[in-house]
């Protein structure tokens, strides 16, 4: 007796110690105190309190000190710091202090703004919380993955990201891609049988690990570990590390800024040698002048301002429901020239409703509000339905409810809603309206097995027991697919009248309705499993067709028009029927004359022919994910920059291939989201257009920041260089140059990061992706504006001296002139193609006004405040005699640049074209 107790305890201890993958499924359930109906809500809450949320510990964010230190870690700043050091060593304390002030001010602004940008990016990542399907209280529910607890029953389907470590209880064709864990990119097959206790991670076939992706199949498993206790948590406590804010453009600009700094250093050395050796300056004096040149010319604020510009763009996109997963997309979006979009849910509302039902015995019209089970099903021809027609309708509705994974739920506030696929929800509402109660039917004919829907084979099938011990299968799917498999219509022995049924399909589809066929087949007694062969062998009995309406989104219609005005081609690539796709395409206003190319036709085309078709056609129907991939490649071969939407696990390759892969936030699988650059929080086409709008704005602002910074820096430097070369008095001292830089670099340059979109941003063609950022135009602007700055400076200098002003007064006037020119140029640069001389242009934005206001106050202090006069050798100016010419110089610059813009517009438009 004692013996057997001990043995029992030992066995218990062994089982307790055995790892999950070595335990039979029932034993795992028992050990977790779980039941096949799932946990109860209260128990789940208790366990959540005990185990904590199911998330990996966040990576240590960079500390504030480290972030501040990083602001100083770049060549531009190093050069400035070195100049400050040498300047101080030479005893020029004021100059050294001002250089340091420029550096510190710049670092502080960079620190604050980048900190805000990082916070915003973190918040945006937080918007992508994954969800999981669980059984709780015996019902299927969708919860946030963070709420999972050990013992929860989780349902997995293709495309899901496994939300926690699971011991599988049921698995059907389950293959999981475990690259995140094992590095193995080929999906591994999973089953429910226990494996040896010592099996390595990759061989634990009865476990599904958190963070891996379901490639195919369906499964149910019990959660054995969450959060940091999962295998993923164990191997990496660092996951979700903060991604640095960088994009190819930013990298390119950083490289450019570094090169520019080297060029400036070389130039400064040359000027130094010239001033000292040729012009006979004292070495120290020459050196200080050259420090002025270097500090003036180095665009020290540029890298930080560009980063901030990008971050603001990302934040604006998130506010419009477009969540960027990879930052480079912020700039690629602005160059998109073709958007390939799904139809269902993206262009349409995905609020499905059955409008028509067609059986062999009669056609019906279906009405009712939303997904409510109440409504009417009346004969399409009017009058009363015959008893045969009624019976056929009942059988049809019953099948529609059985071959169905959705559930309808009534919410006291929002009314009836679908849990699952809206199309299946609409079928449930239809069944209820036809008098069949879905829940009762599901109890009466429980599901024995199922073949899940897959976009490649376009049907779904379920197996149910019949009352008499036999079984039957119900199949629903795309009509062409199913009609070809049907031998006859239900209730008739005659062979199926295929042309007549095809005509019915066409008639429904031509109205933009999505058509679905439903069929059945008797299965041998005792059948317990369903294989694709059972369906695809043919011999089905057709029960009927349903036509579902799914109206286009109003905002999508407007967004399609916006995109077309912006020179972006919108193409619909849908799994739906050609006629349905064509009808919806016309409703949303796609171009291409309503021509539709089907997946079958795509298959018959070679690469060259496909490229032609891809270019000309805007509607692709019955297309599978492989076709999407081929279409992206064809469009890219034609030089297009493609944004492509997708939601299924098989869409991942096309999303990865497109320049901007766009996944659906709501109905998209985790696999699609992982592959995408951008996720739409609202699944809405209009959001893509909004993101492109923001992407273009960001690119414009980047250009504006550069177009403002380089010539203003260039102008200051050129003024000193010219004076040295010509051997004339410096029109401003090095320390005054430093003052200008300190005042304007942040207060004026940064405001351009906040610029709103120009009115024409969606009325011009996409930018050529090959066009370099530092274009010929920019070079021309740098030369033109730098020269105008120099002329302005020397002009005012001469003017004040001619009026008998002292050297100090003339230099004070020059400092003010350069600042006024910078302000004038800021207003000019705000509109790149359009005139700046409008009310909108004059009023500026809040950041612009704050920036200009600050600069004006500082300049007044510079000119009139005695302490600053002492430091910078400035003198008070006559507001009229000196002030007016200075303001006139600003106005003249603005005017000249307006003329330049006008001429350039004429030039670009070309004679006879504009
Ligand atoms: P889009 O690609 O624009 O989202 P879609 O939703 O029609 O279009 P798929 O989901 O690939 O594309 O569906 C293709 C076809 O498969 C549908 O037109 C329909 O006939 C059929 N189908 C879709 N869902 C189911 C389902 N749950 N059960 C059976 N058949 C389905």
mmCIF file with all atom_site columns, C-alpha atoms in Angstrom, residues 327-461:
data_model
loop_
_atom_site.group_PDB
_atom_site.id
_atom_site.type_symbol
_atom_site.label_atom_id
_atom_site.label_alt_id
_atom_site.label_comp_id
_atom_site.label_asym_id
_atom_site.label_entity_id
_atom_site.label_seq_id
_atom_site.pdbx_PDB_ins_code
_atom_site.Cartn_x
_atom_site.Cartn_y
_atom_site.Cartn_z
_atom_site.occupancy
_atom_site.B_iso_or_equiv
_atom_site.pdbx_formal_charge
_atom_site.auth_seq_id
_atom_site.auth_comp_id
_atom_site.auth_asym_id
_atom_site.auth_atom_id
_atom_site.pdbx_PDB_model_num
ATOM 1   C CA . UNK A 1 327 ? 10.816  54.735 -41.014 1.00 0.00 ? 327 UNK A CA 1
ATOM 2   C CA . UNK A 1 328 ? 12.326  54.931 -44.513 1.00 0.00 ? 328 UNK A CA 1
ATOM 3   C CA . UNK A 1 329 ? 8.766   54.673 -45.819 1.00 0.00 ? 329 UNK A CA 1
ATOM 4   C CA . UNK A 1 330 ? 8.212   58.238 -44.665 1.00 0.00 ? 330 UNK A CA 1
ATOM 5   C CA . UNK A 1 331 ? 10.250  59.426 -47.626 1.00 0.00 ? 331 UNK A CA 1
ATOM 6   C CA . UNK A 1 332 ? 9.357   56.663 -50.104 1.00 0.00 ? 332 UNK A CA 1
ATOM 7   C CA . UNK A 1 333 ? 5.645   57.438 -49.698 1.00 0.00 ? 333 UNK A CA 1
ATOM 8   C CA . UNK A 1 334 ? 6.148   60.814 -51.303 1.00 0.00 ? 334 UNK A CA 1
ATOM 9   C CA . UNK A 1 335 ? 7.470   59.175 -54.471 1.00 0.00 ? 335 UNK A CA 1
ATOM 10  C CA . UNK A 1 336 ? 4.706   56.571 -54.881 1.00 0.00 ? 336 UNK A CA 1
ATOM 11  C CA . UNK A 1 337 ? 3.408   56.546 -58.446 1.00 0.00 ? 337 UNK A CA 1
ATOM 12  C CA . UNK A 1 338 ? 1.107   53.502 -58.362 1.00 0.00 ? 338 UNK A CA 1
ATOM 13  C CA . UNK A 1 339 ? -1.115  52.300 -55.551 1.00 0.00 ? 339 UNK A CA 1
ATOM 14  C CA . UNK A 1 340 ? -2.325  48.716 -55.848 1.00 0.00 ? 340 UNK A CA 1
ATOM 15  C CA . UNK A 1 341 ? -5.221  48.222 -53.502 1.00 0.00 ? 341 UNK A CA 1
ATOM 16  C CA . UNK A 1 342 ? -7.544  45.464 -52.394 1.00 0.00 ? 342 UNK A CA 1
ATOM 17  C CA . UNK A 1 343 ? -11.181 46.025 -52.877 1.00 0.00 ? 343 UNK A CA 1
ATOM 18  C CA . UNK A 1 344 ? -13.031 44.500 -49.970 1.00 0.00 ? 344 UNK A CA 1
ATOM 19  C CA . UNK A 1 345 ? -12.847 46.676 -46.886 1.00 0.00 ? 345 UNK A CA 1
ATOM 20  C CA . UNK A 1 346 ? -10.333 49.076 -48.383 1.00 0.00 ? 346 UNK A CA 1
ATOM 21  C CA . UNK A 1 347 ? -12.283 50.651 -51.223 1.00 0.00 ? 347 UNK A CA 1
ATOM 22  C CA . UNK A 1 348 ? -15.542 49.251 -49.885 1.00 0.00 ? 348 UNK A CA 1
ATOM 23  C CA . UNK A 1 349 ? -16.891 49.452 -46.363 1.00 0.00 ? 349 UNK A CA 1
ATOM 24  C CA . UNK A 1 350 ? -16.752 45.713 -45.641 1.00 0.00 ? 350 UNK A CA 1
ATOM 25  C CA . UNK A 1 351 ? -20.228 46.022 -44.235 1.00 0.00 ? 351 UNK A CA 1
ATOM 26  C CA . UNK A 1 352 ? -21.731 43.125 -46.089 1.00 0.00 ? 352 UNK A CA 1
ATOM 27  C CA . UNK A 1 353 ? -25.393 42.379 -46.529 1.00 0.00 ? 353 UNK A CA 1
ATOM 28  C CA . UNK A 1 354 ? -27.045 39.608 -48.493 1.00 0.00 ? 354 UNK A CA 1
ATOM 29  C CA . UNK A 1 355 ? -29.283 41.268 -51.077 1.00 0.00 ? 355 UNK A CA 1
ATOM 30  C CA . UNK A 1 356 ? -30.241 38.313 -53.243 1.00 0.00 ? 356 UNK A CA 1
ATOM 31  C CA . UNK A 1 357 ? -30.560 34.555 -52.894 1.00 0.00 ? 357 UNK A CA 1
ATOM 32  C CA . UNK A 1 358 ? -31.025 32.315 -55.919 1.00 0.00 ? 358 UNK A CA 1
ATOM 33  C CA . UNK A 1 359 ? -31.966 28.640 -55.691 1.00 0.00 ? 359 UNK A CA 1
ATOM 34  C CA . UNK A 1 360 ? -33.063 26.258 -58.404 1.00 0.00 ? 360 UNK A CA 1
ATOM 35  C CA . UNK A 1 361 ? -36.652 26.628 -57.194 1.00 0.00 ? 361 UNK A CA 1
ATOM 36  C CA . UNK A 1 362 ? -36.784 30.420 -57.076 1.00 0.00 ? 362 UNK A CA 1
ATOM 37  C CA . UNK A 1 363 ? -35.016 33.741 -56.511 1.00 0.00 ? 363 UNK A CA 1
ATOM 38  C CA . UNK A 1 364 ? -35.426 35.920 -53.430 1.00 0.00 ? 364 UNK A CA 1
ATOM 39  C CA . UNK A 1 365 ? -34.726 39.475 -52.411 1.00 0.00 ? 365 UNK A CA 1
ATOM 40  C CA . UNK A 1 366 ? -33.350 39.936 -48.937 1.00 0.00 ? 366 UNK A CA 1
ATOM 41  C CA . UNK A 1 367 ? -33.744 43.058 -46.839 1.00 0.00 ? 367 UNK A CA 1
ATOM 42  C CA . UNK A 1 368 ? -32.944 44.125 -43.297 1.00 0.00 ? 368 UNK A CA 1
ATOM 43  C CA . UNK A 1 369 ? -30.735 46.560 -41.423 1.00 0.00 ? 369 UNK A CA 1
ATOM 44  C CA . UNK A 1 370 ? -27.039 45.768 -40.842 1.00 0.00 ? 370 UNK A CA 1
ATOM 45  C CA . UNK A 1 371 ? -26.392 42.392 -39.276 1.00 0.00 ? 371 UNK A CA 1
ATOM 46  C CA . UNK A 1 372 ? -29.670 42.280 -37.354 1.00 0.00 ? 372 UNK A CA 1
ATOM 47  C CA . UNK A 1 373 ? -31.353 38.896 -37.649 1.00 0.00 ? 373 UNK A CA 1
ATOM 48  C CA . UNK A 1 374 ? -34.675 40.554 -38.446 1.00 0.00 ? 374 UNK A CA 1
ATOM 49  C CA . UNK A 1 375 ? -35.678 41.424 -41.969 1.00 0.00 ? 375 UNK A CA 1
ATOM 50  C CA . UNK A 1 376 ? -37.489 39.937 -44.901 1.00 0.00 ? 376 UNK A CA 1
ATOM 51  C CA . UNK A 1 377 ? -36.769 37.381 -47.585 1.00 0.00 ? 377 UNK A CA 1
ATOM 52  C CA . UNK A 1 378 ? -39.349 37.756 -50.344 1.00 0.00 ? 378 UNK A CA 1
ATOM 53  C CA . UNK A 1 379 ? -39.639 36.207 -53.828 1.00 0.00 ? 379 UNK A CA 1
ATOM 54  C CA . UNK A 1 380 ? -37.899 38.419 -56.384 1.00 0.00 ? 380 UNK A CA 1
ATOM 55  C CA . UNK A 1 381 ? -40.800 38.064 -58.798 1.00 0.00 ? 381 UNK A CA 1
ATOM 56  C CA . UNK A 1 382 ? -43.298 39.221 -56.155 1.00 0.00 ? 382 UNK A CA 1
ATOM 57  C CA . UNK A 1 383 ? -46.242 37.237 -54.892 1.00 0.00 ? 383 UNK A CA 1
ATOM 58  C CA . UNK A 1 384 ? -45.996 34.189 -52.669 1.00 0.00 ? 384 UNK A CA 1
ATOM 59  C CA . UNK A 1 385 ? -43.213 31.629 -52.782 1.00 0.00 ? 385 UNK A CA 1
ATOM 60  C CA . UNK A 1 386 ? -44.138 28.074 -53.673 1.00 0.00 ? 386 UNK A CA 1
ATOM 61  C CA . UNK A 1 387 ? -43.660 25.426 -50.942 1.00 0.00 ? 387 UNK A CA 1
ATOM 62  C CA . UNK A 1 388 ? -40.755 23.944 -52.958 1.00 0.00 ? 388 UNK A CA 1
ATOM 63  C CA . UNK A 1 389 ? -39.113 27.340 -53.177 1.00 0.00 ? 389 UNK A CA 1
ATOM 64  C CA . UNK A 1 390 ? -39.571 27.843 -49.420 1.00 0.00 ? 390 UNK A CA 1
ATOM 65  C CA . UNK A 1 391 ? -38.036 24.419 -48.713 1.00 0.00 ? 391 UNK A CA 1
ATOM 66  C CA . UNK A 1 392 ? -35.099 25.114 -51.024 1.00 0.00 ? 392 UNK A CA 1
ATOM 67  C CA . UNK A 1 393 ? -34.555 28.467 -49.317 1.00 0.00 ? 393 UNK A CA 1
ATOM 68  C CA . UNK A 1 394 ? -34.581 26.813 -45.873 1.00 0.00 ? 394 UNK A CA 1
ATOM 69  C CA . UNK A 1 395 ? -31.964 24.229 -46.915 1.00 0.00 ? 395 UNK A CA 1
ATOM 70  C CA . UNK A 1 396 ? -29.853 26.956 -48.496 1.00 0.00 ? 396 UNK A CA 1
ATOM 71  C CA . UNK A 1 397 ? -30.020 29.186 -45.415 1.00 0.00 ? 397 UNK A CA 1
ATOM 72  C CA . UNK A 1 398 ? -29.174 26.251 -43.177 1.00 0.00 ? 398 UNK A CA 1
ATOM 73  C CA . UNK A 1 399 ? -26.049 25.528 -45.237 1.00 0.00 ? 399 UNK A CA 1
ATOM 74  C CA . UNK A 1 400 ? -25.058 29.214 -45.168 1.00 0.00 ? 400 UNK A CA 1
ATOM 75  C CA . UNK A 1 401 ? -25.148 29.138 -41.363 1.00 0.00 ? 401 UNK A CA 1
ATOM 76  C CA . UNK A 1 402 ? -23.252 25.852 -40.995 1.00 0.00 ? 402 UNK A CA 1
ATOM 77  C CA . UNK A 1 403 ? -20.338 26.496 -43.348 1.00 0.00 ? 403 UNK A CA 1
ATOM 78  C CA . UNK A 1 404 ? -19.493 29.586 -41.379 1.00 0.00 ? 404 UNK A CA 1
ATOM 79  C CA . UNK A 1 405 ? -16.993 30.627 -38.690 1.00 0.00 ? 405 UNK A CA 1
ATOM 80  C CA . UNK A 1 406 ? -18.551 33.935 -37.686 1.00 0.00 ? 406 UNK A CA 1
ATOM 81  C CA . UNK A 1 407 ? -20.863 34.789 -34.808 1.00 0.00 ? 407 UNK A CA 1
ATOM 82  C CA . UNK A 1 408 ? -23.345 37.636 -34.391 1.00 0.00 ? 408 UNK A CA 1
ATOM 83  C CA . UNK A 1 409 ? -23.536 39.479 -31.148 1.00 0.00 ? 409 UNK A CA 1
ATOM 84  C CA . UNK A 1 410 ? -25.922 42.164 -29.970 1.00 0.00 ? 410 UNK A CA 1
ATOM 85  C CA . UNK A 1 411 ? -24.287 45.026 -28.189 1.00 0.00 ? 411 UNK A CA 1
ATOM 86  C CA . UNK A 1 412 ? -26.701 47.170 -26.137 1.00 0.00 ? 412 UNK A CA 1
ATOM 87  C CA . UNK A 1 413 ? -25.053 50.353 -27.437 1.00 0.00 ? 413 UNK A CA 1
ATOM 88  C CA . UNK A 1 414 ? -23.898 49.680 -30.958 1.00 0.00 ? 414 UNK A CA 1
ATOM 89  C CA . UNK A 1 415 ? -26.438 47.071 -32.066 1.00 0.00 ? 415 UNK A CA 1
ATOM 90  C CA . UNK A 1 416 ? -25.638 43.871 -33.958 1.00 0.00 ? 416 UNK A CA 1
ATOM 91  C CA . UNK A 1 417 ? -22.007 43.203 -34.745 1.00 0.00 ? 417 UNK A CA 1
ATOM 92  C CA . UNK A 1 418 ? -19.990 40.391 -36.302 1.00 0.00 ? 418 UNK A CA 1
ATOM 93  C CA . UNK A 1 419 ? -17.284 38.443 -34.597 1.00 0.00 ? 419 UNK A CA 1
ATOM 94  C CA . UNK A 1 420 ? -15.237 37.137 -37.552 1.00 0.00 ? 420 UNK A CA 1
ATOM 95  C CA . UNK A 1 421 ? -15.553 37.694 -41.311 1.00 0.00 ? 421 UNK A CA 1
ATOM 96  C CA . UNK A 1 422 ? -18.246 40.293 -42.170 1.00 0.00 ? 422 UNK A CA 1
ATOM 97  C CA . UNK A 1 423 ? -19.291 38.271 -45.215 1.00 0.00 ? 423 UNK A CA 1
ATOM 98  C CA . UNK A 1 424 ? -19.979 35.253 -43.038 1.00 0.00 ? 424 UNK A CA 1
ATOM 99  C CA . UNK A 1 425 ? -21.761 37.507 -40.555 1.00 0.00 ? 425 UNK A CA 1
ATOM 100 C CA . UNK A 1 426 ? -24.027 38.652 -43.392 1.00 0.00 ? 426 UNK A CA 1
ATOM 101 C CA . UNK A 1 427 ? -24.752 35.000 -44.213 1.00 0.00 ? 427 UNK A CA 1
ATOM 102 C CA . UNK A 1 428 ? -25.775 34.368 -40.595 1.00 0.00 ? 428 UNK A CA 1
ATOM 103 C CA . UNK A 1 429 ? -28.113 37.369 -40.659 1.00 0.00 ? 429 UNK A CA 1
ATOM 104 C CA . UNK A 1 430 ? -29.533 36.069 -43.939 1.00 0.00 ? 430 UNK A CA 1
ATOM 105 C CA . UNK A 1 431 ? -30.136 32.613 -42.445 1.00 0.00 ? 431 UNK A CA 1
ATOM 106 C CA . UNK A 1 432 ? -31.934 34.171 -39.488 1.00 0.00 ? 432 UNK A CA 1
ATOM 107 C CA . UNK A 1 433 ? -34.040 36.352 -41.779 1.00 0.00 ? 433 UNK A CA 1
ATOM 108 C CA . UNK A 1 434 ? -34.983 33.238 -43.734 1.00 0.00 ? 434 UNK A CA 1
ATOM 109 C CA . UNK A 1 435 ? -36.271 31.726 -40.489 1.00 0.00 ? 435 UNK A CA 1
ATOM 110 C CA . UNK A 1 436 ? -33.322 29.475 -39.570 1.00 0.00 ? 436 UNK A CA 1
ATOM 111 C CA . UNK A 1 437 ? -31.758 30.095 -36.173 1.00 0.00 ? 437 UNK A CA 1
ATOM 112 C CA . UNK A 1 438 ? -27.959 29.714 -36.645 1.00 0.00 ? 438 UNK A CA 1
ATOM 113 C CA . UNK A 1 439 ? -27.156 28.725 -33.049 1.00 0.00 ? 439 UNK A CA 1
ATOM 114 C CA . UNK A 1 440 ? -29.854 26.035 -33.015 1.00 0.00 ? 440 UNK A CA 1
ATOM 115 C CA . UNK A 1 441 ? -28.602 24.711 -36.350 1.00 0.00 ? 441 UNK A CA 1
ATOM 116 C CA . UNK A 1 442 ? -25.045 24.528 -35.088 1.00 0.00 ? 442 UNK A CA 1
ATOM 117 C CA . UNK A 1 443 ? -26.178 22.536 -32.063 1.00 0.00 ? 443 UNK A CA 1
ATOM 118 C CA . UNK A 1 444 ? -28.231 20.225 -34.190 1.00 0.00 ? 444 UNK A CA 1
ATOM 119 C CA . UNK A 1 445 ? -25.504 19.639 -36.787 1.00 0.00 ? 445 UNK A CA 1
ATOM 120 C CA . UNK A 1 446 ? -22.217 20.062 -34.892 1.00 0.00 ? 446 UNK A CA 1
ATOM 121 C CA . UNK A 1 447 ? -19.103 20.470 -36.988 1.00 0.00 ? 447 UNK A CA 1
ATOM 122 C CA . UNK A 1 448 ? -17.018 17.298 -37.330 1.00 0.00 ? 448 UNK A CA 1
ATOM 123 C CA . UNK A 1 449 ? -14.273 18.723 -39.470 1.00 0.00 ? 449 UNK A CA 1
ATOM 124 C CA . UNK A 1 450 ? -13.512 21.673 -41.747 1.00 0.00 ? 450 UNK A CA 1
ATOM 125 C CA . UNK A 1 451 ? -11.306 22.841 -44.583 1.00 0.00 ? 451 UNK A CA 1
ATOM 126 C CA . UNK A 1 452 ? -10.592 26.504 -43.859 1.00 0.00 ? 452 UNK A CA 1
ATOM 127 C CA . UNK A 1 453 ? -10.961 29.165 -46.532 1.00 0.00 ? 453 UNK A CA 1
ATOM 128 C CA . UNK A 1 454 ? -7.804  29.819 -48.453 1.00 0.00 ? 454 UNK A CA 1
ATOM 129 C CA . UNK A 1 455 ? -7.527  32.544 -51.075 1.00 0.00 ? 455 UNK A CA 1
ATOM 130 C CA . UNK A 1 456 ? -5.772  30.094 -53.365 1.00 0.00 ? 456 UNK A CA 1
ATOM 131 C CA . UNK A 1 457 ? -8.507  27.486 -53.631 1.00 0.00 ? 457 UNK A CA 1
ATOM 132 C CA . UNK A 1 458 ? -11.360 29.956 -52.912 1.00 0.00 ? 458 UNK A CA 1
ATOM 133 C CA . UNK A 1 459 ? -13.742 27.753 -50.987 1.00 0.00 ? 459 UNK A CA 1
ATOM 134 C CA . UNK A 1 460 ? -14.419 26.602 -47.485 1.00 0.00 ? 460 UNK A CA 1
ATOM 135 C CA . UNK A 1 461 ? -16.020 23.312 -46.480 1.00 0.00 ? 461 UNK A CA 1
#
